Tab-separated table of C-alpha atoms in Angstrom:
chain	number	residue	atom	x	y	z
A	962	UNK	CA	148.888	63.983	146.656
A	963	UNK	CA	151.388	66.580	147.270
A	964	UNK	CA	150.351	70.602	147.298
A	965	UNK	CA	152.691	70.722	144.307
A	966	UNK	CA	151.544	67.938	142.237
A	967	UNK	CA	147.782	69.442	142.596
A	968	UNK	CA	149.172	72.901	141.773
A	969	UNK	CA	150.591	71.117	138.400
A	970	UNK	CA	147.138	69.198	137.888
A	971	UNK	CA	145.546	72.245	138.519
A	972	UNK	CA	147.826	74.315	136.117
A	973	UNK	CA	147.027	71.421	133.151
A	974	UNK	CA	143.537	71.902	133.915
A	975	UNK	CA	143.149	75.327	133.555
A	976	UNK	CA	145.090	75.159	130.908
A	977	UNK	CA	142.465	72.764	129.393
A	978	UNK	CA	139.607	75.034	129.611
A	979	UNK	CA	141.577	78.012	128.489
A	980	UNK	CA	142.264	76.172	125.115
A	981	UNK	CA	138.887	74.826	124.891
A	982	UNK	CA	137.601	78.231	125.404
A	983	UNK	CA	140.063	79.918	122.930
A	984	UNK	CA	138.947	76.976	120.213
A	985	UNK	CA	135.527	77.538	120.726
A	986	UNK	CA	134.971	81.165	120.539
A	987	UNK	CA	138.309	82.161	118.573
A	988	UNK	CA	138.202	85.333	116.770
A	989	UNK	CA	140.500	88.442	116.358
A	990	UNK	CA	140.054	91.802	115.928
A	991	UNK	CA	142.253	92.333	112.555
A	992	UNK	CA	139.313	93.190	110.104
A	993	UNK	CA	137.278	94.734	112.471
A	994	UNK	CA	139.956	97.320	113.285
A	995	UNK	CA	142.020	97.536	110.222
A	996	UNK	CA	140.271	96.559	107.630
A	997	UNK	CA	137.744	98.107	105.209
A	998	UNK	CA	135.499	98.509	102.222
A	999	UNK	CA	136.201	101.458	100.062
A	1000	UNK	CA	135.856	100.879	96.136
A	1001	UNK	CA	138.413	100.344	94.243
A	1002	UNK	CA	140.305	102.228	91.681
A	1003	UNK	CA	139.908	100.989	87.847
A	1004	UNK	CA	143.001	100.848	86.200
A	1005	UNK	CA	143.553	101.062	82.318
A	1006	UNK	CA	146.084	97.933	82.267
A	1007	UNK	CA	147.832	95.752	84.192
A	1008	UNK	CA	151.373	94.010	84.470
A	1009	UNK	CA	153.422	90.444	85.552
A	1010	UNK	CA	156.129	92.558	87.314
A	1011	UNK	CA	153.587	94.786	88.974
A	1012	UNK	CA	151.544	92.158	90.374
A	1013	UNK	CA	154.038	90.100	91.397
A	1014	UNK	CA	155.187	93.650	93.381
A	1015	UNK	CA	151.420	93.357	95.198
A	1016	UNK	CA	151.444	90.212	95.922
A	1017	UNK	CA	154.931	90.020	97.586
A	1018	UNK	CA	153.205	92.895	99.916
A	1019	UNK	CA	151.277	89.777	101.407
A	1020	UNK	CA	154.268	87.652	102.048
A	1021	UNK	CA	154.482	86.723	105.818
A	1022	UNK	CA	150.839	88.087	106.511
A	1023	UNK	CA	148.964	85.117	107.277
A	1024	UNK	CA	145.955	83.358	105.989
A	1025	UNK	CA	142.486	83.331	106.758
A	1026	UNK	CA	139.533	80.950	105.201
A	1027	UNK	CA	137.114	83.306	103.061
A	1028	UNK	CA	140.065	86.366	104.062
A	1029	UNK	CA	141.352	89.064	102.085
A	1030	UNK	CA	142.631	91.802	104.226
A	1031	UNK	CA	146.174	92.609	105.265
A	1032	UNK	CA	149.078	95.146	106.179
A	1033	UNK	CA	152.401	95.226	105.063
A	1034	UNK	CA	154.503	94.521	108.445
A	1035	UNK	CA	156.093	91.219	107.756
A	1036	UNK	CA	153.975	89.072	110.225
A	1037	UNK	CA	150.575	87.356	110.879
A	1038	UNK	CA	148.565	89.620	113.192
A	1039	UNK	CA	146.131	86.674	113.595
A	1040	UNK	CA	148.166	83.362	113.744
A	1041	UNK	CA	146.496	80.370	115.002
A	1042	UNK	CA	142.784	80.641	113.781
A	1043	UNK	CA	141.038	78.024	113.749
A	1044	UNK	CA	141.472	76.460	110.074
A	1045	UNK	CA	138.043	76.462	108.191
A	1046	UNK	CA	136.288	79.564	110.206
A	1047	UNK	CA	135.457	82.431	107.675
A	1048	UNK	CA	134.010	84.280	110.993
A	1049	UNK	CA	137.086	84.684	112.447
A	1050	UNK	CA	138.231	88.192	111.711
A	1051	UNK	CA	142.100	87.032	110.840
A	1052	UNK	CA	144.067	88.600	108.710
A	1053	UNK	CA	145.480	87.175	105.386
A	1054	UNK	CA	144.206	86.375	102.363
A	1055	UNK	CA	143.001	82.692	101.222
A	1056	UNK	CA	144.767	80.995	97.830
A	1057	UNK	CA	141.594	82.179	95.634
A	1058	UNK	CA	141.122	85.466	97.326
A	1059	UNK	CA	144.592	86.393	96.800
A	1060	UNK	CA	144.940	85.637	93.515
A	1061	UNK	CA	141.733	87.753	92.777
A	1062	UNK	CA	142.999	90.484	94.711
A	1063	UNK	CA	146.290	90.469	92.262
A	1064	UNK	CA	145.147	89.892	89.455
A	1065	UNK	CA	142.955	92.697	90.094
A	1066	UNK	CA	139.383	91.608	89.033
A	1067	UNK	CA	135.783	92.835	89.613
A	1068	UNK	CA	132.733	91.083	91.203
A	1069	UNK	CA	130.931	91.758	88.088
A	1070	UNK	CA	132.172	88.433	86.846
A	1071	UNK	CA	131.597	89.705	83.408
A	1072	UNK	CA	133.405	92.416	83.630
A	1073	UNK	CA	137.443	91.911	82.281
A	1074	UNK	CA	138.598	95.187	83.534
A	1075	UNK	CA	141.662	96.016	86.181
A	1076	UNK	CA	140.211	97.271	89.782
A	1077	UNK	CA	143.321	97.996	92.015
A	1078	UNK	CA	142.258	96.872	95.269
A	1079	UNK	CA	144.053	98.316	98.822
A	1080	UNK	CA	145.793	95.944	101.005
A	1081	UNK	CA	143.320	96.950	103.651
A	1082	UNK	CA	140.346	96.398	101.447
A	1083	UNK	CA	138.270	93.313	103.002
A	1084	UNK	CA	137.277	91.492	99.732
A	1085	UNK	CA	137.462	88.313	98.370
A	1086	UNK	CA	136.011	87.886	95.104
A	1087	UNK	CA	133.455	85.343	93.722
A	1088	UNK	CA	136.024	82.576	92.762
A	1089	UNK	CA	136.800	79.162	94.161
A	1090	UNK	CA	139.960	77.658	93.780
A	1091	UNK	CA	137.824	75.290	91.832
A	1092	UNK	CA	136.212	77.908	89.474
A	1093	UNK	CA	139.749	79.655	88.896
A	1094	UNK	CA	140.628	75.717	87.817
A	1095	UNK	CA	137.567	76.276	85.554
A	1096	UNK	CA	138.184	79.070	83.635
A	1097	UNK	CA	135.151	80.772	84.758
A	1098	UNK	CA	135.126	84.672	84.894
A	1099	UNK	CA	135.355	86.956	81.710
A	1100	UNK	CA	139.274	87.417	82.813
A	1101	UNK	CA	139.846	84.281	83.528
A	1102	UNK	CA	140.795	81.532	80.772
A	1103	UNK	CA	142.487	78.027	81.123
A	1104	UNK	CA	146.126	77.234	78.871
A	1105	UNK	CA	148.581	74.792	78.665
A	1106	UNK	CA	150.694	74.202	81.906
A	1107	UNK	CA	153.661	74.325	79.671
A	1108	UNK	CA	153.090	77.649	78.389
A	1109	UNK	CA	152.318	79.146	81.788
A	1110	UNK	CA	154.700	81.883	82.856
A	1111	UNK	CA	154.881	84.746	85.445
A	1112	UNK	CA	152.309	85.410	87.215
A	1113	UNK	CA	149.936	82.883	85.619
A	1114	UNK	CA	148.592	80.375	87.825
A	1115	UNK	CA	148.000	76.613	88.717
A	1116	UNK	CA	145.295	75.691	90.056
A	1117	UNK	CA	143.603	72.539	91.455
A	1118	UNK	CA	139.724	71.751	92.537
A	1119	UNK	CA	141.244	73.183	96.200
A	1120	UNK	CA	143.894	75.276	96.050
A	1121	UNK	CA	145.540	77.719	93.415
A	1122	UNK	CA	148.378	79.426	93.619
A	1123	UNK	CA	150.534	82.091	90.773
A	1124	UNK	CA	153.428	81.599	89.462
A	1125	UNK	CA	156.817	83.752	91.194
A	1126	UNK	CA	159.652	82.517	88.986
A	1127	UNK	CA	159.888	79.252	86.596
A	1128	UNK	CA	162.919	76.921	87.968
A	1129	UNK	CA	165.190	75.006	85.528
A	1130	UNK	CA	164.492	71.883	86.992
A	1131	UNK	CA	160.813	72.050	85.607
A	1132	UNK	CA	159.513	73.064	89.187
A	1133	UNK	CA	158.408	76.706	90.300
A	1134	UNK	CA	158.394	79.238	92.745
A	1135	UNK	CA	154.402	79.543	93.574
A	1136	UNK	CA	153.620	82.478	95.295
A	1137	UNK	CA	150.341	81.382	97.242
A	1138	UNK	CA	148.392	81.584	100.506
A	1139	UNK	CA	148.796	78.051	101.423
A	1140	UNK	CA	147.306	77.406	104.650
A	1141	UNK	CA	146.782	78.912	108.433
A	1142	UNK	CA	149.839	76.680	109.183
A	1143	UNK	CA	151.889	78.480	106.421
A	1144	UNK	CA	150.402	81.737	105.984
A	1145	UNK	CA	151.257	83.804	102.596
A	1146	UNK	CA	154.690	83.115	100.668
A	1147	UNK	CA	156.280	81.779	97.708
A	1148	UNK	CA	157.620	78.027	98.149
A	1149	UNK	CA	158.900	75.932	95.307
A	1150	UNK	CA	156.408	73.538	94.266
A	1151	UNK	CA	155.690	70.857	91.786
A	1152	UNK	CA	152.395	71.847	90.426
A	1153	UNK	CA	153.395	71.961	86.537
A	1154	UNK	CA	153.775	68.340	86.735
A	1155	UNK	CA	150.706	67.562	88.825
A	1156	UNK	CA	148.158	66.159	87.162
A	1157	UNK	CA	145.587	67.600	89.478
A	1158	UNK	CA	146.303	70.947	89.047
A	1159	UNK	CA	145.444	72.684	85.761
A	1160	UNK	CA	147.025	76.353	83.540
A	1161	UNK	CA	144.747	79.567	84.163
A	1162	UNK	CA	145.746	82.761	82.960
A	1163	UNK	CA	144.628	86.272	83.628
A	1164	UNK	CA	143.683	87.644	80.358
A	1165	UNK	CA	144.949	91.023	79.250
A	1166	UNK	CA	148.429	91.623	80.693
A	1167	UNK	CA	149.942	94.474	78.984
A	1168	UNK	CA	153.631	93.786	80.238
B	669	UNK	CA	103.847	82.625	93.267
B	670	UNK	CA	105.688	80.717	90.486
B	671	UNK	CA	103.617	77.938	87.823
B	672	UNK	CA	106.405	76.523	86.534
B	673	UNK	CA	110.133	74.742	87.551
B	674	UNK	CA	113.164	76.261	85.730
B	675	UNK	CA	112.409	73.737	82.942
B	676	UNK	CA	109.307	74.338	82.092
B	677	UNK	CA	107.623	71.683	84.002
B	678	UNK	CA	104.412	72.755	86.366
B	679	UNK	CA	105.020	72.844	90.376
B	680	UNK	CA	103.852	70.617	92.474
B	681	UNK	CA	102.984	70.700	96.512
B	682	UNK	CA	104.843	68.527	98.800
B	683	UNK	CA	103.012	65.614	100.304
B	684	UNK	CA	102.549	66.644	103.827
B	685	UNK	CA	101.965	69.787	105.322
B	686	UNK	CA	105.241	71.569	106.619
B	687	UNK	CA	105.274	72.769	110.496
B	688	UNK	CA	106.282	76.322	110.971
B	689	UNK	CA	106.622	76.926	107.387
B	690	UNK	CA	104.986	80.623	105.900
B	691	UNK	CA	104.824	80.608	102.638
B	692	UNK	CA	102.950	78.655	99.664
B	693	UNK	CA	105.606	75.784	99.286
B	694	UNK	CA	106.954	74.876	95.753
B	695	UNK	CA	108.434	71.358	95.616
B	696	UNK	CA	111.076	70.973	93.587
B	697	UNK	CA	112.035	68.392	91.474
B	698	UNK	CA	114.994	65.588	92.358
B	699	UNK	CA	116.754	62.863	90.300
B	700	UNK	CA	119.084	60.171	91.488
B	701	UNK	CA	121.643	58.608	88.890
B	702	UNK	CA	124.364	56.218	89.046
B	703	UNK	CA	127.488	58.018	87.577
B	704	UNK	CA	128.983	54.905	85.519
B	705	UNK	CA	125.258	54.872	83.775
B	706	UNK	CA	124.487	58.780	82.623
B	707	UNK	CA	123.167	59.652	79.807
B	708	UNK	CA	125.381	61.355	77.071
B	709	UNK	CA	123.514	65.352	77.015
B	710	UNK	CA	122.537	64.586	80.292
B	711	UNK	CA	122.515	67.309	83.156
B	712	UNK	CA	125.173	65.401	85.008
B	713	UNK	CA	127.067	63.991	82.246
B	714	UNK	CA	128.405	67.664	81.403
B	715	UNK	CA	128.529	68.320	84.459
B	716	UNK	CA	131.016	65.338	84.770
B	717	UNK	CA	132.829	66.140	81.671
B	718	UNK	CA	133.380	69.846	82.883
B	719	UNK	CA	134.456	69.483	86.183
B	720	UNK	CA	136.800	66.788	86.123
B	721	UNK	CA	135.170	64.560	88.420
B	722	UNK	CA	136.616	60.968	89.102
B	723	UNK	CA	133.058	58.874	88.858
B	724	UNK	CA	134.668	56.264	90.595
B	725	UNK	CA	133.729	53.769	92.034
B	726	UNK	CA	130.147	53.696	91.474
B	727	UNK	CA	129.104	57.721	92.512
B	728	UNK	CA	125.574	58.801	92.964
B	729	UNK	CA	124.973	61.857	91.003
B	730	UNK	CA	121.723	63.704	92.174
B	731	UNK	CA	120.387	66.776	89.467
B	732	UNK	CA	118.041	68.591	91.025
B	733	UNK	CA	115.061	71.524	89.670
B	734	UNK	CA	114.192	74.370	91.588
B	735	UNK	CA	112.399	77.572	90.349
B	736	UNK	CA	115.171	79.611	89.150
B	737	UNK	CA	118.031	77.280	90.127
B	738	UNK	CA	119.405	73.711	88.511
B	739	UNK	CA	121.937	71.525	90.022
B	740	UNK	CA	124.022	68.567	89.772
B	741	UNK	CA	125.841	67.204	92.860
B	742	UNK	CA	128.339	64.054	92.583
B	743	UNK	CA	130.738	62.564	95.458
B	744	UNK	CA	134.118	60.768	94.433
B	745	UNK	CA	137.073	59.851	96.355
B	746	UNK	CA	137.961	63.304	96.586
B	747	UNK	CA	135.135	64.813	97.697
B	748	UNK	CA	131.816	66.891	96.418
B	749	UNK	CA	131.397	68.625	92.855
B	750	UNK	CA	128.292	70.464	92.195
B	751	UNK	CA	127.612	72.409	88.720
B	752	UNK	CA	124.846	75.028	89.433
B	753	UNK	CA	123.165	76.295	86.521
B	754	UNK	CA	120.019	79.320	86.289
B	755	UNK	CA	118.176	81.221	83.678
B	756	UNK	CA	120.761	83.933	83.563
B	757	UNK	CA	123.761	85.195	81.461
B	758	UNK	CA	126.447	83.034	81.927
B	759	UNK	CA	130.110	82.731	79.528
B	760	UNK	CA	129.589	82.157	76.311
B	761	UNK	CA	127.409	78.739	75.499
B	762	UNK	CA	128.071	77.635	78.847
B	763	UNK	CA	125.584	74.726	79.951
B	764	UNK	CA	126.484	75.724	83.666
B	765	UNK	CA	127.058	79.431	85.532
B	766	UNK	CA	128.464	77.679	88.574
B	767	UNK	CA	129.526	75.510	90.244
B	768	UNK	CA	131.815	74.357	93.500
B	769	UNK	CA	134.251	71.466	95.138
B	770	UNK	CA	134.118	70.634	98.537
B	771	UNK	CA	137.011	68.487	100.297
B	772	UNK	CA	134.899	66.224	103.090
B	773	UNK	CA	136.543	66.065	106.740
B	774	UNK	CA	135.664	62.683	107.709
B	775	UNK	CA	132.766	62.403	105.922
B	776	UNK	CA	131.561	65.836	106.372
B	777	UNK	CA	132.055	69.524	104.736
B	778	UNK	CA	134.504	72.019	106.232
B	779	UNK	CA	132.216	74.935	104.707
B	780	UNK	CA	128.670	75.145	102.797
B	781	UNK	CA	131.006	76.151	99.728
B	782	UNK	CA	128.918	78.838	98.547
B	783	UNK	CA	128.969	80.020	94.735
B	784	UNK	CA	127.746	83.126	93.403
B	785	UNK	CA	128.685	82.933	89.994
B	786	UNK	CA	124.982	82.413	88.735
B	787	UNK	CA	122.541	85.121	87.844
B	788	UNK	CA	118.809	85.279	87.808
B	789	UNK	CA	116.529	86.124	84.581
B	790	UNK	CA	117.034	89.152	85.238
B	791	UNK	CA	120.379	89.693	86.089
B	792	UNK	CA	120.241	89.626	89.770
B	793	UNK	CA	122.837	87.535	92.463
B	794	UNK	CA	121.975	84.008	93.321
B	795	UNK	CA	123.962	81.792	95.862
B	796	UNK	CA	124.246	77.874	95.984
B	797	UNK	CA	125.156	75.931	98.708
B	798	UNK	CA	124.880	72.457	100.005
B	799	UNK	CA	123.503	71.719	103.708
B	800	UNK	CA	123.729	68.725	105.461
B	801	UNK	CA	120.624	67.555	107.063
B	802	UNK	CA	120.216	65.978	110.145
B	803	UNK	CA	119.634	62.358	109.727
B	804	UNK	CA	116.009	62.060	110.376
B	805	UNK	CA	115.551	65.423	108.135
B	806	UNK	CA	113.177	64.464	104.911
B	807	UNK	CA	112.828	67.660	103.545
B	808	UNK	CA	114.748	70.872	103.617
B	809	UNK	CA	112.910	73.944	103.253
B	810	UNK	CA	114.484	77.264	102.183
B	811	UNK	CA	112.224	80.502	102.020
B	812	UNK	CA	112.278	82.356	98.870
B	813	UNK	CA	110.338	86.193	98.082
B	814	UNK	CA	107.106	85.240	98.554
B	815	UNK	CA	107.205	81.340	98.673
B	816	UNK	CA	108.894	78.496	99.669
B	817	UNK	CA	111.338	76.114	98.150
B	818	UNK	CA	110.976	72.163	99.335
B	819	UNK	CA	114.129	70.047	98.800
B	820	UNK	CA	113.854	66.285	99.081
B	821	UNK	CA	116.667	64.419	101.072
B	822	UNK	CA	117.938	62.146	98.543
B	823	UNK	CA	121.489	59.986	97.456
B	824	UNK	CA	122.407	59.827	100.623
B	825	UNK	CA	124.367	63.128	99.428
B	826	UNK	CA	124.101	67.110	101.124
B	827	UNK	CA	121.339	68.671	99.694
B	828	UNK	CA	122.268	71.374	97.179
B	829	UNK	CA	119.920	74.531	97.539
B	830	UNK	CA	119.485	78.098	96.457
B	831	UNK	CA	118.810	81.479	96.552
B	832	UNK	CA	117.656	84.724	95.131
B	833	UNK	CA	117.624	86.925	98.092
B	834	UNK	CA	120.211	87.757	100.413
B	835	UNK	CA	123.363	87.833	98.393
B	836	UNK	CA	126.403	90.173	98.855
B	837	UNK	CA	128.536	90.457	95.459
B	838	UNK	CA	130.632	92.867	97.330
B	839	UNK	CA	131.223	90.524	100.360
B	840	UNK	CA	131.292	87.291	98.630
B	841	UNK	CA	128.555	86.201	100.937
B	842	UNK	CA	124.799	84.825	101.144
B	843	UNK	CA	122.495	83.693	103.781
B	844	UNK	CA	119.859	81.323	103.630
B	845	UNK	CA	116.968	80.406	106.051
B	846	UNK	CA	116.405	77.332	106.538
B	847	UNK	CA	114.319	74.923	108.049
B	848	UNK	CA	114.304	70.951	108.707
B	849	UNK	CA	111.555	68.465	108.294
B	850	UNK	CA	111.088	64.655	108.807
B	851	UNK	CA	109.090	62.652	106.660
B	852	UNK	CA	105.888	63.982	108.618
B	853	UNK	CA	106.320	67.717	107.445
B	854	UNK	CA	107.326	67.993	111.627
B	855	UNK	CA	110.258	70.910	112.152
B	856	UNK	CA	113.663	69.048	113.200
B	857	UNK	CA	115.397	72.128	113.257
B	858	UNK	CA	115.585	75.949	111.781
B	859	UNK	CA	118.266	78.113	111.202
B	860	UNK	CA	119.780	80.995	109.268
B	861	UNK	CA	123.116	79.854	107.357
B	862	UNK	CA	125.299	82.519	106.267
B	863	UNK	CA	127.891	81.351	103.900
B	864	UNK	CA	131.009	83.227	102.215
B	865	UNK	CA	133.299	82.006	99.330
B	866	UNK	CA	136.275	80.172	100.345
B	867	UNK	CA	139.302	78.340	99.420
C-alpha cells in the first residue's frame, strides 16, 4: 500500500471514531449557558396576532426533543443532535413545547390563565402532542378542523403544530417545530384534511 | 404501608422474595385482554374509545392496579397508547387524568414517554412511564415512600409504572428507581430512569 493510500485509510478511520464519539456522547452547551428558569409573567389576556408575533421569534432556531429554550438570531445554535435525546442541551423548542410556550399556559394544568414565558426560559410544559390531540388541560379544548383558524392548532397522536395563515386551496401554513432535520418554521401542510390529525384550540383569545 | 389497591381491593405480596429490594413490597394487580373482545365500561374500552386507538389486528390491551395509579396500555400498528388514571382531580367527569402515545423504532420506544398530567389524593404530581424490561425480567420493581411497588411482566407489552415521588412540574420531568427481577425474585438489573415530556 502506498504512504498516501494509508494516510487516506487513516483519515476515514479517524474520521470513524470521531463520529462515533460525537454520536455517543453528543451534547451542547446552549441551555446550560443561555438558558434559564425565572417565572413567568401572568398576563390578563392573550391574542392570535400576538402569538403568532412569539412564535415567529423561534423561526430558524432549531429543535430539540423535550426542548424549549431559544434566542432570536435566525439560526440553530445546536444543529445535528442526536434525534430522540432530551439530555442533549440543544436549543429549540419541540412541536408540543412550542405550542405551550405560545399559547402561553401554566403547569398547573388546571389553571386557564396567560403566563408569558421568555425565549430564554427552559420549559416545556406537561403536554404531549398526544394530550394537546386530547383536549386535555383546562385551556385546552378540541373543535372542528373546519372551524380552526389562526393560531389554533392540528394536532396528531405525534406531532402538533398551529396554524400561520389558512390557504385557499384548503391547505395551511403550520407554523411548527417539525423535527432536528427541519428545525422551527412555518411550511404549508395538509393537516386539515388528514384524518390523523385532529382541531384543538386555545381557549380564551381576546383578539 | 398501604391495605388497599387504588380500587379498593386488599394488597397482596409477590410470590418470591425480591433480591436487593428495601422496602415492604406491594404487588400490584395486572390484567391481559384481547382488544377485539373488551368489555363495554371496561377500563380499556374507554380507554380505546378516548384515545383513538386502531385495535387492529388483534391488540393485547393490559390494565393494570397499583396503589395510587391505574393504567391501560394497548399496541396497534402505530405504536403504544396508554390512559393513566389516579385518585386525583382530573377535567371534568373524566374516567382518565392521563395518558401518552409512543411511536416504536423497530420494535422499541424512542423515549419512556412520561406523563404528568395525573394528581394524587391529595393533589400532589405523579409521573407514568413505560419501561422495557430485559427479556428474562419477571418483575419490575419501582420504590415508592416507604414501600415498594411490584409490576408483573405481562402481554408481551412495556410495563407501564408510576410514581409519587420525584416529579418536577416546573421541568416537565420525573425519575424513577428501578429495579429488575426474573421469575426467582434474583436482580437482573437496577437503575434510576429519569424521564421528561416530549414530542
Amino acid at each position: 500500500m502506498s504512504s498516501a493510500r494509508r494516510f487516506i485509510g487513516f483519515l476515514v478511520a479517524a474520521s470513524c471514531l470521531a463520529a462515533a464519539g460525537t454520536a455517543s456522547g453528543y451534547h451542547t452547551q446552549f441551555v446550560v449557558e443561555n438558558c434559564n428558569y425565572a417565572a413567568p409573567t401572568p398576563t390578563s389576556y392573550i391574542t392570535r396576532d400576538g402569538s403568532a408575533t412569539v412564535a415567529l421569534r423561534a423561526r430558524h432556531e432549531g429543535y430539540q426533543w423535550a426542548g424549549g429554550c431559544w434566542n432570536d438570531n435566525d439560526r440553530d445554535d445546536s444543529p445535528g443532535d442526536p434525534a430522540g435525546d432530551p439530555g442533549t442541551g440543544g436549543e429549540g423548542p419541540d412541536c408540543s413545547g412550542f405550542t405551550f410556550k405560545v399559547w402561553r399556559e401554566s403547569t398547573n394544568e388546571s389553571d386557564a390563565g396567560y403566563y408569558q414565558w421568555g425565549m430564554l426560559r427552559h420549559i416545556h410544559g406537561p403536554y404531549t402532542a398526544a394530550r394537546f390531540k386530547s383536549g386535555d388541560g383546562a385551556p385546552n379544548v378540541t373543535l372542528s378542523k373546519s372551524t380552526a383558524f389562526k393560531m389554533d392548532a392540528f394536532a396528531s397522536t405525534s406531532h402538533i403544530g398551529m396554524i400561520y395563515a389558512k390557504n385557499a386551496d384548503g391547505t395551511d401554513q403550520i407554523i411548527e417545530a417539525k423535527g432536528e432535520a427541519y428545525g422551527t418554521n412555518i411550511w404549508t401542510r395538509t393537516y386539515r384534511g388528514d384524518s390523523s390529525y385532529s382541531g384543538v384550540r386555545r381557549t380564551g383569545w381576546s383578539g | 404501608m398501604p391495605k388497599t389497591l387504588m380500587d379498593g381491593s386488599r394488597i397482596s405480596m409477590p410470590s418470591v422474595d425480591l433480591e436487593g429490594v428495601s422496602g415492604d413490597p406491594v404487588l400490584t394487580q395486572v390484567v391481559v385482554l384481547d382488544a377485539r373482545e373488551v368489555e363495554r365500561g371496561s377500563r380499556a374500552a374507554d380507554c380505546l374509545r378516548g384515545r383513538g386507538a386502531d385495535p387492529r389486528p388483534a391488540a393485547r390491551i393490559v390494565e393494570r392496579v397499583g396503589v395510587s395509579s391505574e393504567s391501560a396500555t394497548l399496541r396497534d400498528p402505530s405504536g403504544l397508547h396508554a390512559c393513566d388514571n389516579s385518585p386525583g382531580p382530573r377535567e371534568a367527569d373524566r374516567r382518565w387524568c392521563g395518558g401518552s402515545y409512543g411511536r416504536l423504532y423497530g420494535g422499541r420506544l424512542r423515549d419512556p414517554r412520561l406523563d404528568i398530567g395525573c394528581r394524587t389524593a391529595d393533589g400532589g404530581p405523579m409521573g407514568f412511564v413505560w419501561v422495557e424490561p430485559r427479556p428474562d425480567a419477571r418483575f419490575v420493581v419501582v420504590a415508592q415512600p416507604g414501600y415498594v411497588e411490584v409490576y408483573e411482566v405481562a402481554g408481551g407489552l412495556p410495563v407501564r409504572i408510576a410514581t409519587t415521588s420525584d416529579v418536577d412540574v416546573e421541568r416537565s420531568r420525573a425519575s424513577f428507581r428501578v429495579s429488575e427481577h426474573d421469575e426467582r425474585g434474583r436482580l437482573v438489573r437496577r437503575y434510576v430512569l429519569d424521564a421528561y415530556v416530549a414530542g
